mmCIF file of C-alpha atoms and ligand atoms in Angstrom:
data_model
loop_
_atom_site.group_PDB
_atom_site.id
_atom_site.type_symbol
_atom_site.label_atom_id
_atom_site.label_comp_id
_atom_site.label_asym_id
_atom_site.label_seq_id
_atom_site.Cartn_x
_atom_site.Cartn_y
_atom_site.Cartn_z
ATOM 1 C CA MET A 1 30.751 19.593 36.707
ATOM 2 C CA GLU A 2 27.759 17.617 37.510
ATOM 3 C CA THR A 3 25.560 17.684 34.778
ATOM 4 C CA GLY A 4 23.644 13.798 35.256
ATOM 5 C CA ILE A 5 24.414 13.368 31.572
ATOM 6 C CA ASN A 6 27.006 10.183 30.428
ATOM 7 C CA VAL A 7 28.160 12.349 27.532
ATOM 8 C CA SER A 8 30.932 8.833 26.639
ATOM 9 C CA SER A 9 27.894 6.368 26.766
ATOM 10 C CA ILE A 10 26.173 8.825 24.608
ATOM 11 C CA ALA A 11 28.756 8.760 21.961
ATOM 12 C CA SER A 12 29.459 5.554 21.933
ATOM 13 C CA ASP A 13 25.982 4.828 21.558
ATOM 14 C CA LEU A 14 26.081 7.157 18.646
ATOM 15 C CA ARG A 15 28.962 5.627 17.380
ATOM 16 C CA GLU A 16 27.585 2.156 17.754
ATOM 17 C CA TYR A 17 24.311 3.319 16.346
ATOM 18 C CA GLU A 18 26.032 4.759 13.241
ATOM 19 C CA ASP A 19 27.810 1.346 12.613
ATOM 20 C CA PHE A 20 24.711 -0.670 12.995
ATOM 21 C CA ILE A 21 22.939 1.154 10.377
ATOM 22 C CA GLN A 22 25.148 1.780 7.438
ATOM 23 C CA PRO A 23 24.129 -1.555 5.682
ATOM 24 C CA TYR A 24 20.594 -0.439 6.177
ATOM 25 C CA GLU A 25 21.425 2.602 4.351
ATOM 26 C CA ASP A 26 23.104 0.819 2.266
ATOM 27 C CA ALA A 27 20.175 -1.552 1.689
ATOM 28 C CA VAL A 28 18.319 0.949 0.576
ATOM 29 C CA SER A 29 20.245 2.881 -1.884
ATOM 30 C CA ILE A 30 21.032 -0.432 -3.635
ATOM 31 C CA VAL A 31 16.751 -0.962 -4.209
ATOM 32 C CA GLN A 32 16.658 3.403 -4.559
ATOM 33 C CA VAL A 33 19.039 2.169 -7.953
ATOM 34 C CA TRP A 34 17.625 -0.604 -9.390
ATOM 35 C CA LEU A 35 13.748 1.404 -9.159
ATOM 36 C CA GLU A 36 15.393 4.337 -10.819
ATOM 37 C CA THR A 37 17.238 1.712 -13.318
ATOM 38 C CA LEU A 38 13.290 0.188 -13.740
ATOM 39 C CA ASP A 39 11.864 3.651 -14.829
ATOM 40 C CA LYS A 40 14.275 5.018 -16.798
ATOM 41 C CA ASP A 41 14.473 1.447 -18.707
ATOM 42 C CA PHE A 42 10.743 1.452 -18.599
ATOM 43 C CA GLN A 43 9.975 5.267 -20.483
ATOM 44 C CA ARG A 44 12.439 4.432 -22.776
ATOM 45 C CA ARG A 45 10.447 1.277 -23.974
ATOM 46 C CA HIS A 46 6.902 1.881 -23.408
ATOM 47 C CA LYS A 47 7.653 6.361 -23.211
ATOM 48 C CA HIS A 48 6.080 6.466 -19.177
ATOM 49 C CA ASN A 49 7.159 6.686 -16.084
ATOM 50 C CA PRO A 50 5.780 4.430 -13.827
ATOM 51 C CA ILE A 51 6.773 5.772 -11.015
ATOM 52 C CA HIS A 52 5.812 9.085 -9.807
ATOM 53 C CA SER A 53 7.866 10.156 -7.389
ATOM 54 C CA MET A 54 9.860 7.461 -3.944
ATOM 55 C CA GLN A 55 11.313 8.456 -0.186
ATOM 56 C CA SER A 56 13.226 6.792 1.395
ATOM 57 C CA ARG A 57 13.801 6.963 5.419
ATOM 58 C CA ILE A 58 15.465 5.071 7.757
ATOM 59 C CA LYS A 59 14.802 4.637 10.970
ATOM 60 C CA THR A 60 16.435 7.030 14.375
ATOM 61 C CA LEU A 61 17.809 5.115 17.108
ATOM 62 C CA ASN A 62 14.355 6.381 19.038
ATOM 63 C CA SER A 63 12.223 5.247 16.846
ATOM 64 C CA ILE A 64 13.978 2.173 17.045
ATOM 65 C CA VAL A 65 13.539 1.937 20.498
ATOM 66 C CA GLY A 66 10.163 3.252 20.946
ATOM 67 C CA LYS A 67 9.250 0.224 18.428
ATOM 68 C CA LEU A 68 10.862 -2.462 20.287
ATOM 69 C CA ASP A 69 9.817 -1.362 23.615
ATOM 70 C CA ARG A 70 5.719 -1.067 21.933
ATOM 71 C CA LYS A 71 6.511 -4.778 21.093
ATOM 72 C CA GLY A 72 7.650 -5.531 24.632
ATOM 73 C CA ILE A 73 10.888 -6.061 22.945
ATOM 74 C CA PRO A 74 14.028 -6.057 25.910
ATOM 75 C CA VAL A 75 15.775 -3.119 23.552
ATOM 76 C CA SER A 76 19.339 -3.739 22.043
ATOM 77 C CA PHE A 77 20.750 -3.614 18.168
ATOM 78 C CA GLU A 78 20.742 -7.458 18.093
ATOM 79 C CA ALA A 79 17.001 -7.674 19.266
ATOM 80 C CA ALA A 80 15.989 -4.463 16.334
ATOM 81 C CA LYS A 81 18.513 -6.671 13.808
ATOM 82 C CA ASP A 82 16.076 -10.085 14.839
ATOM 83 C CA TYR A 83 12.331 -8.937 15.282
ATOM 84 C CA LEU A 84 12.563 -5.252 12.805
ATOM 85 C CA THR A 85 11.806 -5.360 9.622
ATOM 86 C CA ASP A 86 10.986 -2.259 9.054
ATOM 87 C CA ILE A 87 14.302 0.017 10.115
ATOM 88 C CA ALA A 88 15.443 0.322 6.737
ATOM 89 C CA GLY A 89 11.959 1.733 4.119
ATOM 90 C CA ILE A 90 11.148 3.164 0.709
ATOM 91 C CA ARG A 91 8.057 4.966 -0.413
ATOM 92 C CA VAL A 92 7.227 4.453 -3.833
ATOM 93 C CA ILE A 93 4.124 6.792 -5.379
ATOM 94 C CA CYS A 94 2.576 5.502 -8.959
ATOM 95 C CA PHE A 95 0.617 7.062 -11.155
ATOM 96 C CA TYR A 96 -1.940 3.593 -12.072
ATOM 97 C CA VAL A 97 -2.343 0.796 -9.809
ATOM 98 C CA GLN A 98 -0.821 -1.804 -13.409
ATOM 99 C CA ASP A 99 2.572 0.350 -12.598
ATOM 100 C CA VAL A 100 2.564 -0.607 -8.588
ATOM 101 C CA TYR A 101 2.074 -4.371 -10.185
ATOM 102 C CA THR A 102 4.827 -3.779 -12.754
ATOM 103 C CA ILE A 103 7.324 -2.277 -10.262
ATOM 104 C CA VAL A 104 6.516 -5.259 -7.934
ATOM 105 C CA ASN A 105 6.884 -7.966 -10.769
ATOM 106 C CA ILE A 106 9.848 -6.567 -11.381
ATOM 107 C CA LEU A 107 11.396 -5.687 -7.613
ATOM 108 C CA LYS A 108 10.474 -9.818 -6.827
ATOM 109 C CA LYS A 109 13.070 -11.244 -10.233
ATOM 110 C CA GLN A 110 15.919 -9.124 -8.999
ATOM 111 C CA MET A 111 19.405 -10.953 -8.162
ATOM 112 C CA ASP A 112 20.438 -11.226 -4.518
ATOM 113 C CA ILE A 113 16.915 -10.564 -2.655
ATOM 114 C CA ILE A 114 15.193 -12.761 -0.161
ATOM 115 C CA MET A 115 11.486 -12.440 -0.366
ATOM 116 C CA ILE A 116 10.658 -11.895 3.814
ATOM 117 C CA LYS A 117 6.995 -10.460 3.966
ATOM 118 C CA GLU A 118 4.682 -9.655 0.865
ATOM 119 C CA LYS A 119 1.313 -7.999 1.739
ATOM 120 C CA ASP A 120 -1.064 -6.944 -1.350
ATOM 121 C CA TYR A 121 -3.536 -4.327 0.139
ATOM 122 C CA ILE A 122 -4.991 -3.513 -3.013
ATOM 123 C CA GLU A 123 -6.708 -6.963 -4.035
ATOM 124 C CA GLU A 124 -7.557 -6.711 -0.405
ATOM 125 C CA PRO A 125 -8.010 -3.567 1.610
ATOM 126 C CA LYS A 126 -7.248 -3.361 5.471
ATOM 127 C CA LYS A 127 -10.809 -2.241 7.042
ATOM 128 C CA ASN A 128 -9.917 1.298 7.420
ATOM 129 C CA GLY A 129 -9.727 1.433 3.742
ATOM 130 C CA TYR A 130 -5.764 1.601 3.289
ATOM 131 C CA ARG A 131 -4.669 0.393 0.171
ATOM 132 C CA SER A 132 -0.758 -0.567 -0.662
ATOM 133 C CA TYR A 133 0.874 -2.792 -1.910
ATOM 134 C CA HIS A 134 3.643 -3.830 0.323
ATOM 135 C CA LEU A 135 6.861 -6.211 0.424
ATOM 136 C CA VAL A 136 9.652 -6.381 2.677
ATOM 137 C CA LEU A 137 12.277 -8.072 0.969
ATOM 138 C CA GLY A 138 16.066 -8.752 2.036
ATOM 139 C CA VAL A 139 18.388 -7.334 0.059
ATOM 140 C CA THR A 140 22.128 -8.685 -0.107
ATOM 141 C CA VAL A 141 24.972 -6.315 1.133
ATOM 142 C CA TYR A 142 28.596 -6.837 0.564
ATOM 143 C CA HIS A 143 31.021 -6.375 3.290
ATOM 144 C CA ALA A 144 34.348 -6.146 3.990
ATOM 145 C CA GLU A 145 33.408 -9.636 5.968
ATOM 146 C CA GLY A 146 31.609 -10.948 2.957
ATOM 147 C CA LYS A 147 27.870 -10.440 2.215
ATOM 148 C CA GLN A 148 24.719 -10.424 4.693
ATOM 149 C CA TYR A 149 20.775 -9.694 4.124
ATOM 150 C CA TYR A 150 19.541 -6.592 5.536
ATOM 151 C CA PRO A 151 15.257 -6.302 5.223
ATOM 152 C CA VAL A 152 13.832 -2.360 3.537
ATOM 153 C CA GLU A 153 10.777 -2.749 3.748
ATOM 154 C CA ILE A 154 8.698 -1.201 -0.318
ATOM 155 C CA GLN A 155 5.640 0.510 -0.062
ATOM 156 C CA ILE A 156 4.064 0.418 -3.049
ATOM 157 C CA ARG A 157 1.186 2.745 -3.683
ATOM 158 C CA THR A 158 -0.793 5.533 -6.324
ATOM 159 C CA LEU A 159 -1.334 8.995 -5.961
ATOM 160 C CA ALA A 160 -4.839 8.278 -5.211
ATOM 161 C CA MET A 161 -3.958 5.651 -2.322
ATOM 162 C CA ASP A 162 -0.735 7.948 -1.113
ATOM 163 C CA PHE A 163 -3.823 10.459 -0.946
ATOM 164 C CA TRP A 164 -5.711 9.162 1.437
ATOM 165 C CA ALA A 165 -3.640 6.665 3.740
ATOM 166 C CA SER A 166 -1.477 10.569 4.375
ATOM 167 C CA MET A 167 -5.263 12.332 5.743
ATOM 168 C CA GLU A 168 -5.780 9.567 7.758
ATOM 169 C CA HIS A 169 -2.709 9.408 9.133
ATOM 170 C CA GLN A 170 -3.318 13.569 9.589
ATOM 171 C CA LEU A 171 -6.326 12.811 10.887
ATOM 172 C CA CYS A 172 -6.269 9.732 12.883
ATOM 173 C CA TYR A 173 -2.354 9.942 14.434
ATOM 174 C CA LYS A 174 -2.190 10.065 18.545
ATOM 175 C CA ALA A 175 -5.297 11.928 17.988
ATOM 176 C CA VAL A 176 -7.900 12.288 20.707
ATOM 177 C CA ARG A 177 -11.609 12.668 19.839
ATOM 178 C CA ASP A 178 -15.318 12.187 20.167
ATOM 179 C CA ASP A 179 -15.920 11.856 16.843
ATOM 180 C CA LYS A 180 -14.398 8.361 15.585
ATOM 181 C CA THR A 181 -17.484 6.027 14.892
ATOM 182 C CA LEU A 182 -18.433 8.778 11.986
ATOM 183 C CA LEU A 183 -14.117 9.638 10.665
ATOM 184 C CA SER A 184 -13.849 5.864 10.616
ATOM 185 C CA LYS A 185 -17.219 5.353 8.224
ATOM 186 C CA GLU A 186 -15.963 8.850 6.862
ATOM 187 C CA LEU A 187 -12.995 7.175 5.318
ATOM 188 C CA LYS A 188 -13.922 4.469 4.305
ATOM 189 C CA GLU A 189 -16.022 5.778 1.977
ATOM 190 C CA CYS A 190 -13.621 8.256 0.966
ATOM 191 C CA SER A 191 -11.146 5.025 -0.136
ATOM 192 C CA LEU A 192 -13.980 3.893 -1.939
ATOM 193 C CA LEU A 193 -14.796 7.286 -3.769
ATOM 194 C CA LEU A 194 -11.094 7.509 -4.514
ATOM 195 C CA GLU A 195 -10.844 4.313 -5.741
ATOM 196 C CA GLU A 196 -13.838 4.433 -8.654
ATOM 197 C CA ILE A 197 -12.113 7.551 -9.193
ATOM 198 C CA GLU A 198 -8.253 6.404 -10.363
ATOM 199 C CA GLY A 199 -10.287 3.797 -11.875
ATOM 200 C CA ARG A 200 -11.977 5.463 -14.176
ATOM 201 C CA MET A 201 -9.166 7.790 -14.876
ATOM 202 C CA GLU A 202 -6.774 4.612 -15.731
ATOM 203 C CA ARG A 203 -9.406 3.628 -18.411
ATOM 204 C CA PHE A 204 -8.116 6.513 -19.839
ATOM 205 C CA TYR A 205 -4.503 5.625 -19.794
ATOM 206 C CA ASP A 206 -3.412 3.439 -22.604
ATOM 207 C CA PRO A 207 0.262 1.713 -23.171
ATOM 208 C CA GLU A 208 0.203 1.191 -26.249
ATOM 209 C CA ALA A 209 -0.906 4.155 -27.581
ATOM 210 C CA GLU A 210 1.944 5.536 -25.270
ATOM 211 C CA ARG A 211 4.490 3.406 -26.666
ATOM 212 C CA GLU A 212 3.330 4.009 -30.401
ATOM 213 C CA GLY A 213 3.135 8.298 -29.479
HETATM 214 P P1 LIG B 1 5.021 4.186 9.969
HETATM 215 O O1 LIG B 1 5.839 5.117 10.869
HETATM 216 O O2 LIG B 1 4.411 4.647 8.517
HETATM 217 O O3 LIG B 1 6.879 3.600 10.355
HETATM 218 P P2 LIG B 1 4.775 -3.566 12.146
HETATM 219 O O4 LIG B 1 3.399 -2.859 12.131
HETATM 220 O O5 LIG B 1 5.227 -3.304 10.801
HETATM 221 O O6 LIG B 1 5.234 -4.699 13.176
HETATM 222 P P3 LIG B 1 2.699 -5.025 10.271
HETATM 223 O O7 LIG B 1 1.359 -4.845 10.367
HETATM 224 O O8 LIG B 1 2.750 -6.563 9.152
HETATM 225 O O9 LIG B 1 3.649 -5.029 11.186
HETATM 226 O O10 LIG B 1 2.389 -3.821 9.451
HETATM 227 P P4 LIG B 1 2.262 -3.295 7.665
HETATM 228 O O11 LIG B 1 0.502 -3.779 8.015
HETATM 229 O O12 LIG B 1 2.831 -3.922 6.896
HETATM 230 O O13 LIG B 1 2.511 -1.491 7.899
HETATM 231 C C1 LIG B 1 3.198 -1.403 8.141
HETATM 232 C C2 LIG B 1 3.020 0.138 7.577
HETATM 233 O O14 LIG B 1 2.085 0.332 6.688
HETATM 234 C C3 LIG B 1 3.143 0.931 8.346
HETATM 235 O O15 LIG B 1 4.274 1.168 9.305
HETATM 236 C C4 LIG B 1 2.499 1.985 7.993
HETATM 237 O O16 LIG B 1 3.392 2.615 7.526
HETATM 238 C C5 LIG B 1 1.648 1.519 6.361
HETATM 239 N N1 LIG B 1 0.458 1.111 7.281
HETATM 240 C C6 LIG B 1 -0.218 0.511 7.250
HETATM 241 N N2 LIG B 1 -1.560 0.458 7.997
HETATM 242 C C7 LIG B 1 -2.176 1.760 7.531
HETATM 243 C C8 LIG B 1 -2.775 2.206 8.267
HETATM 244 O O17 LIG B 1 -4.001 1.889 8.234
HETATM 245 N N3 LIG B 1 -3.242 3.748 7.481
HETATM 246 C C9 LIG B 1 -1.596 4.481 6.974
HETATM 247 N N4 LIG B 1 -2.156 5.303 6.803
HETATM 248 N N5 LIG B 1 -0.919 3.598 7.004
HETATM 249 C C10 LIG B 1 -0.704 2.554 7.066
HETATM 250 P P5 LIG B 1 4.112 1.908 10.603
HETATM 251 O O18 LIG B 1 5.190 1.320 11.682
HETATM 252 O O19 LIG B 1 2.438 1.666 11.719
HETATM 253 O O20 LIG B 1 4.264 3.521 11.380
#
């Protein structure tokens, strides 16, 4: 029966995607182990877990194709490898702003990494109010044939920053609305309020006290 769908071509694309994506999954696993170790070590030394939670994600084939298309780059796995640094991503949610910087500093000291991109949107928030620390690390993945760096985008932010980013994404993503100006103004104000609130709460956090307790 002629379905118009080339099943063997889809199967071969999927196989190619699986081969392509495997080292990115390996790179994410490596960073997750670093972060889990760091969190446990910090708890042992300071009686405090800097990491509240973590999520990782690998871009789907559809999303890779969509992003290359949007950037006007002809779609291929080679192009994805050369131009996309967010195929593998990890989001790390912390309690306090100082935890974010603790994690950033420890990650930067890991062996077998290169720094590809670093943006401190906490020190310098985006115009819309977005706050977060972004790193793209090249993480060494060892294969039978040798080793290679694969980029992992790591977004590190506090609970308050994550709350704002999730709400902003929910309210703005693909939304067609006629109150955009008011919404942007409100979101900016909410970001400043949340920054103030987390600062007030963080003032009560004393790492020395936790160590003694
Ligand atoms: P998704 O679906 O979360 O992956 P890039 O866009 O990656 O080519 P750029 O501009 O250097 O390059 O990226 P940047 O500024 O480091 O931001 C990358 C990611 O941070 C975004 O990925 C979002 O996840 C998050 N982000 C950045 N700005 C905002 C913002 O204003 N609001 C929210 N909610 N999230 C933001 P993607 O690919 O846009 O989306």
